[in-house]
Short mmCIF file of C-alpha atoms and ligand atoms in Angstrom, two decimals:
data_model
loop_
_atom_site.label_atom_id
_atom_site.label_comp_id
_atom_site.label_asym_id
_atom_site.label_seq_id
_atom_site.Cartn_x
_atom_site.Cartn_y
_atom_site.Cartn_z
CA UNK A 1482 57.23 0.60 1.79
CA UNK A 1483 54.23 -2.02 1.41
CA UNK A 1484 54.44 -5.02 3.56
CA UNK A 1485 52.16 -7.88 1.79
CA UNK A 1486 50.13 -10.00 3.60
CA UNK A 1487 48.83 -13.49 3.28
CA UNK A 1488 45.31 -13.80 3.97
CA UNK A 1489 43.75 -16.72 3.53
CA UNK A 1490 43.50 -18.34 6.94
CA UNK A 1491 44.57 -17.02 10.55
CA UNK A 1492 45.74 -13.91 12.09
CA UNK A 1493 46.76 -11.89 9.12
CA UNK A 1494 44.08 -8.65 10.31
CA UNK A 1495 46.32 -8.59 13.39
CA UNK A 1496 49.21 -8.24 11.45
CA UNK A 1497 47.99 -5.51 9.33
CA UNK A 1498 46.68 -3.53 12.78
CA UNK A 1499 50.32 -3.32 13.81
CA UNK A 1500 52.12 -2.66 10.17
CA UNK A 1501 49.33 0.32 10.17
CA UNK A 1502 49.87 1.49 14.04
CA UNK A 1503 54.12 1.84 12.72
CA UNK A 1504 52.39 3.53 9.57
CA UNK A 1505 53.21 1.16 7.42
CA UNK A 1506 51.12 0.44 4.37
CA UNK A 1507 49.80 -3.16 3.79
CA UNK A 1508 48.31 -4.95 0.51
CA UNK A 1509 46.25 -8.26 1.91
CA UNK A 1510 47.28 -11.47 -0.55
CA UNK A 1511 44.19 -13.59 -1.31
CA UNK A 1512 44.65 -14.52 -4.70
CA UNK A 1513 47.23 -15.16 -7.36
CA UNK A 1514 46.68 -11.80 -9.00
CA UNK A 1515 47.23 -9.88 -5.78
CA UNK A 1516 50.68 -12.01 -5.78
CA UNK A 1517 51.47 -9.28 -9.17
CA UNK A 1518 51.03 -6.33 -6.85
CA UNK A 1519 54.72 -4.38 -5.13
CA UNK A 1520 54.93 -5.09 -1.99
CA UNK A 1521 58.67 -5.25 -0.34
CA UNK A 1522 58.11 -7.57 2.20
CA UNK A 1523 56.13 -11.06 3.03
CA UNK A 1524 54.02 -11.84 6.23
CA UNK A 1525 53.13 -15.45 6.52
CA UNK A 1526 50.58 -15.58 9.74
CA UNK A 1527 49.49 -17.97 12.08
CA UNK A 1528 46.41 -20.04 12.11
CA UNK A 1529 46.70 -23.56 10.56
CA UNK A 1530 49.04 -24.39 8.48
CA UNK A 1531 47.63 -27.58 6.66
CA UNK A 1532 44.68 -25.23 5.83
CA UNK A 1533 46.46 -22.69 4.54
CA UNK A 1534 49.24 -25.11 2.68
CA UNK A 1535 45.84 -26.45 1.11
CA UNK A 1536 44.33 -22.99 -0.26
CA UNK A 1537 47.85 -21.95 -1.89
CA UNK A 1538 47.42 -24.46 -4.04
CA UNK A 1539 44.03 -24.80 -4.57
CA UNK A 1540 44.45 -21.05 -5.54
CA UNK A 1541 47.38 -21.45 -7.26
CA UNK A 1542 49.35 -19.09 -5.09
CA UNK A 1543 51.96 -21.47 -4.13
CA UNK A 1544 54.59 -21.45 -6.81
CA UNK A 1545 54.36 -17.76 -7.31
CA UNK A 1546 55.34 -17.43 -3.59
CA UNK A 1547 57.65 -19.91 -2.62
CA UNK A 1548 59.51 -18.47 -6.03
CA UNK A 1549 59.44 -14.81 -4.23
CA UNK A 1550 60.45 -16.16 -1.32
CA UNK A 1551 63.81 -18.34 -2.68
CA UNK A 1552 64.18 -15.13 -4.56
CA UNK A 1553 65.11 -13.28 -1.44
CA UNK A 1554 61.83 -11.54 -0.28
CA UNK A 1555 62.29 -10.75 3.60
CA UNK A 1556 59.45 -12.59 5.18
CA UNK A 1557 58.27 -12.94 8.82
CA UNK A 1558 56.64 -16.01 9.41
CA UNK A 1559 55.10 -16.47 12.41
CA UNK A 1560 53.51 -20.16 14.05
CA UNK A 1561 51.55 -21.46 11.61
CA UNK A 1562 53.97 -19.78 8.89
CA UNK A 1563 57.23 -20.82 10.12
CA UNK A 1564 55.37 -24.47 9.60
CA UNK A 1565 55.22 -23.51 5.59
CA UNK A 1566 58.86 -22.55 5.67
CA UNK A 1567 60.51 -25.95 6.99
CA UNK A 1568 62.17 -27.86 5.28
CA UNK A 1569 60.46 -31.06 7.39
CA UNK A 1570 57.79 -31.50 9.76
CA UNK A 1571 58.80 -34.21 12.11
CA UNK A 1572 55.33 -35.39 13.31
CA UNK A 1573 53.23 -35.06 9.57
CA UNK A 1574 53.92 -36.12 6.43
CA UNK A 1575 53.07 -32.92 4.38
CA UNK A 1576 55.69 -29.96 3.64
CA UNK A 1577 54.78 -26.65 1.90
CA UNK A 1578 57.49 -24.41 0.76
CA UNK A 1579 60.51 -25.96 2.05
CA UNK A 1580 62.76 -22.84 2.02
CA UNK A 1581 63.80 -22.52 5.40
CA UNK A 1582 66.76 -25.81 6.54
CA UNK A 1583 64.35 -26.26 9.95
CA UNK A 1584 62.79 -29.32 10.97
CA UNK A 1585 59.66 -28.36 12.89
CA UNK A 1586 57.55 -29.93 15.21
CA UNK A 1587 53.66 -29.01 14.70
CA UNK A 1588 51.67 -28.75 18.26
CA UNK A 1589 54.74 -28.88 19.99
CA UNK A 1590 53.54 -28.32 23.50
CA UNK A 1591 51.06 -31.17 23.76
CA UNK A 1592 47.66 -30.63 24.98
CA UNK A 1593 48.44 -29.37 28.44
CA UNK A 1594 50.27 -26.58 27.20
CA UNK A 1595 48.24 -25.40 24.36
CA UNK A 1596 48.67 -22.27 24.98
CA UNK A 1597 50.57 -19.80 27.26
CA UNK A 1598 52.06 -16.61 27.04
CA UNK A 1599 55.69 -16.30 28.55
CA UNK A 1600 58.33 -13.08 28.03
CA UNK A 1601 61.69 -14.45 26.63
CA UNK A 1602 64.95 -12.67 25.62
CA UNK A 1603 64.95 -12.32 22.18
CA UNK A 1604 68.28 -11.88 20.69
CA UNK A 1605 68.68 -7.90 19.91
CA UNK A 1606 65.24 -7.32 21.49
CA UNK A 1607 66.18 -8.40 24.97
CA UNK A 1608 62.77 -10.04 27.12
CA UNK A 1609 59.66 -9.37 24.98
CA UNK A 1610 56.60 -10.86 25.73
CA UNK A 1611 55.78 -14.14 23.73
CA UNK A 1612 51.96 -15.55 23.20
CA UNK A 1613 51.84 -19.68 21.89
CA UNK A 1614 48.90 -21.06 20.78
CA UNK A 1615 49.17 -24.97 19.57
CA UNK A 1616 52.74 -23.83 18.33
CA UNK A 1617 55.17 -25.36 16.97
CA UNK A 1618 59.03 -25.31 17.80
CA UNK A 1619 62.30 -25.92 15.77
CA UNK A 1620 63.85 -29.43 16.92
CA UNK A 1621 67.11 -29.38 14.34
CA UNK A 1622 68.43 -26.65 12.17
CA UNK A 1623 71.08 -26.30 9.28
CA UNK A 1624 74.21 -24.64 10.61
CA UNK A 1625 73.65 -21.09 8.48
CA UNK A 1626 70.49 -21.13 10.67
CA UNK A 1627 70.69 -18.19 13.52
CA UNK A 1628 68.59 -19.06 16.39
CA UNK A 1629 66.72 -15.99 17.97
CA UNK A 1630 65.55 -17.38 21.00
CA UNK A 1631 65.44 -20.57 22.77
CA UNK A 1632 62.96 -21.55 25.71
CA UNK A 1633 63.42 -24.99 27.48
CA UNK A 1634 65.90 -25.68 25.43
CA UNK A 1635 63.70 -25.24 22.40
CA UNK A 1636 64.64 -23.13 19.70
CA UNK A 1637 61.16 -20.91 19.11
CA UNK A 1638 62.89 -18.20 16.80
CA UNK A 1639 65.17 -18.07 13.77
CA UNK A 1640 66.96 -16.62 11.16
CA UNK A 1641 67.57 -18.03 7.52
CA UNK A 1642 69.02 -15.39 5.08
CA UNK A 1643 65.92 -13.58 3.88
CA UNK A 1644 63.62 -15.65 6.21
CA UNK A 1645 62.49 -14.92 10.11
CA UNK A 1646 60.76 -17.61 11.81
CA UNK A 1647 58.65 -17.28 14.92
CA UNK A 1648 56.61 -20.14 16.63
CA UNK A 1649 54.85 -17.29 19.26
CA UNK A 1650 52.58 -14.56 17.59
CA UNK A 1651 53.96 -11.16 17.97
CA UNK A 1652 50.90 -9.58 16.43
CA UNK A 1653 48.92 -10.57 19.65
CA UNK A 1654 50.68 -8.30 22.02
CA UNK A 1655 51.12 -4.73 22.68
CA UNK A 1656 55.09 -5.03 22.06
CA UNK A 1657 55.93 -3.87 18.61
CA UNK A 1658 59.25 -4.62 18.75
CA UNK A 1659 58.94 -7.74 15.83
CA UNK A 1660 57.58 -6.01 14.02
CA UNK A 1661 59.92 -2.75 14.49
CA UNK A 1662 62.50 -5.02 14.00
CA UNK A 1663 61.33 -6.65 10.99
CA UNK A 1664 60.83 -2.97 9.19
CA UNK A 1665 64.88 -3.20 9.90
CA UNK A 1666 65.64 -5.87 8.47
CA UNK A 1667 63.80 -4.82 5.23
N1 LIG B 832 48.86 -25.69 15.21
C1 LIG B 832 48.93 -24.91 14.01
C2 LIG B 832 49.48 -25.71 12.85
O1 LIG B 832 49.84 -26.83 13.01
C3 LIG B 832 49.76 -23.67 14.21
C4 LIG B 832 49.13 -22.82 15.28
C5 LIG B 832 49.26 -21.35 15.08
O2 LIG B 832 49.59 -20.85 14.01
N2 LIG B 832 48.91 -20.64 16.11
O3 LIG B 832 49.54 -25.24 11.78
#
């Protein structure tokens, strides 16, 4: 199994550490013709999302993807990624791929709260521990939309078909279990 990875912006080596401690192999996306490559699975990683939503198109990656991704691909999209999946982002203008019915809220947690790690139960996964950094959280949802996990009231993990959305980074922890879990769901 080869879990692809998109790496233009963000967290994506920390990613690939864990896919490689579970022995997973990994191909790193940079370019559209890496997007020709096998791979059965899509990471989408954290960092910022208006950067990133800029380089897809500027290297013409976009299309390609959001095409693999309405085609079913099982992606894990954490923070920065589960901004490129929603459908809206209520405080900015821009969307990306629009594939996942989630409205979003970018920087969710205000300046105080920047960032913070917590441990939350995680539906299936019972408490794992959760690192935020400027992330976003889901504020509505269509109704084929599983939530995950919810903190405060906020909805910080979901499920859309062939999509997982995260707004902490899993990748930044010890815990494996997203990314055990993920390998499941491929
Ligand atoms: N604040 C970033 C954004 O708006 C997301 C932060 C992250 O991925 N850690 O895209």
């Amino acid at each position: 199994m080869t879990v692809g990875i998109l790496a233009l912006q963000g967290a994506f080596a920390e990613h690939k550490k864990m896919y490689h401690s579970l022995g997973v192999n990994c191909i790193e996306l940079r370019n559209k013709k890496d997007l020709s490559n096998h791979y059965d699975a899509l990471v989408l990683p954290g960092g910022e999302s208006t950067v990133q939503g800029k380089l897809l198109k500027e290297l013409n990656m976009f299309d390609t993807l959001k095409k693999q991704i309405e085609n079913g691909i099982p992606t894990l999209a954490t923070c920065a990624g589960m901004i490129l999946l929603a459908d809206k982002i209520q405080n900015d203008n821009r969307t990306h791929f629009r594939t996942m019915p989630i409205t979003v809220r970018r920087n969710a947690y205000g300046r105080q709260l920047d960032s913070f790690s917590t441990e939350a139960e995680f539906k299936g996964l019972g408490k794992i521990p959760m690192t935020f950094i400027r992330a976003p959280y889901i504020e509505t949802f269509s109704e084929d939309v599983e939530v995950l996990s919810v903190i405060d009231k906020h909805v910080v993990a979901a499920r859309y078909k062939n999509q997982l959305a995260l707004s902490f980074h899993p990748e930044l922890n010890d815990d494996l279990s997203i990314h055990k879990m993920f390998l499941d769901f491929i």
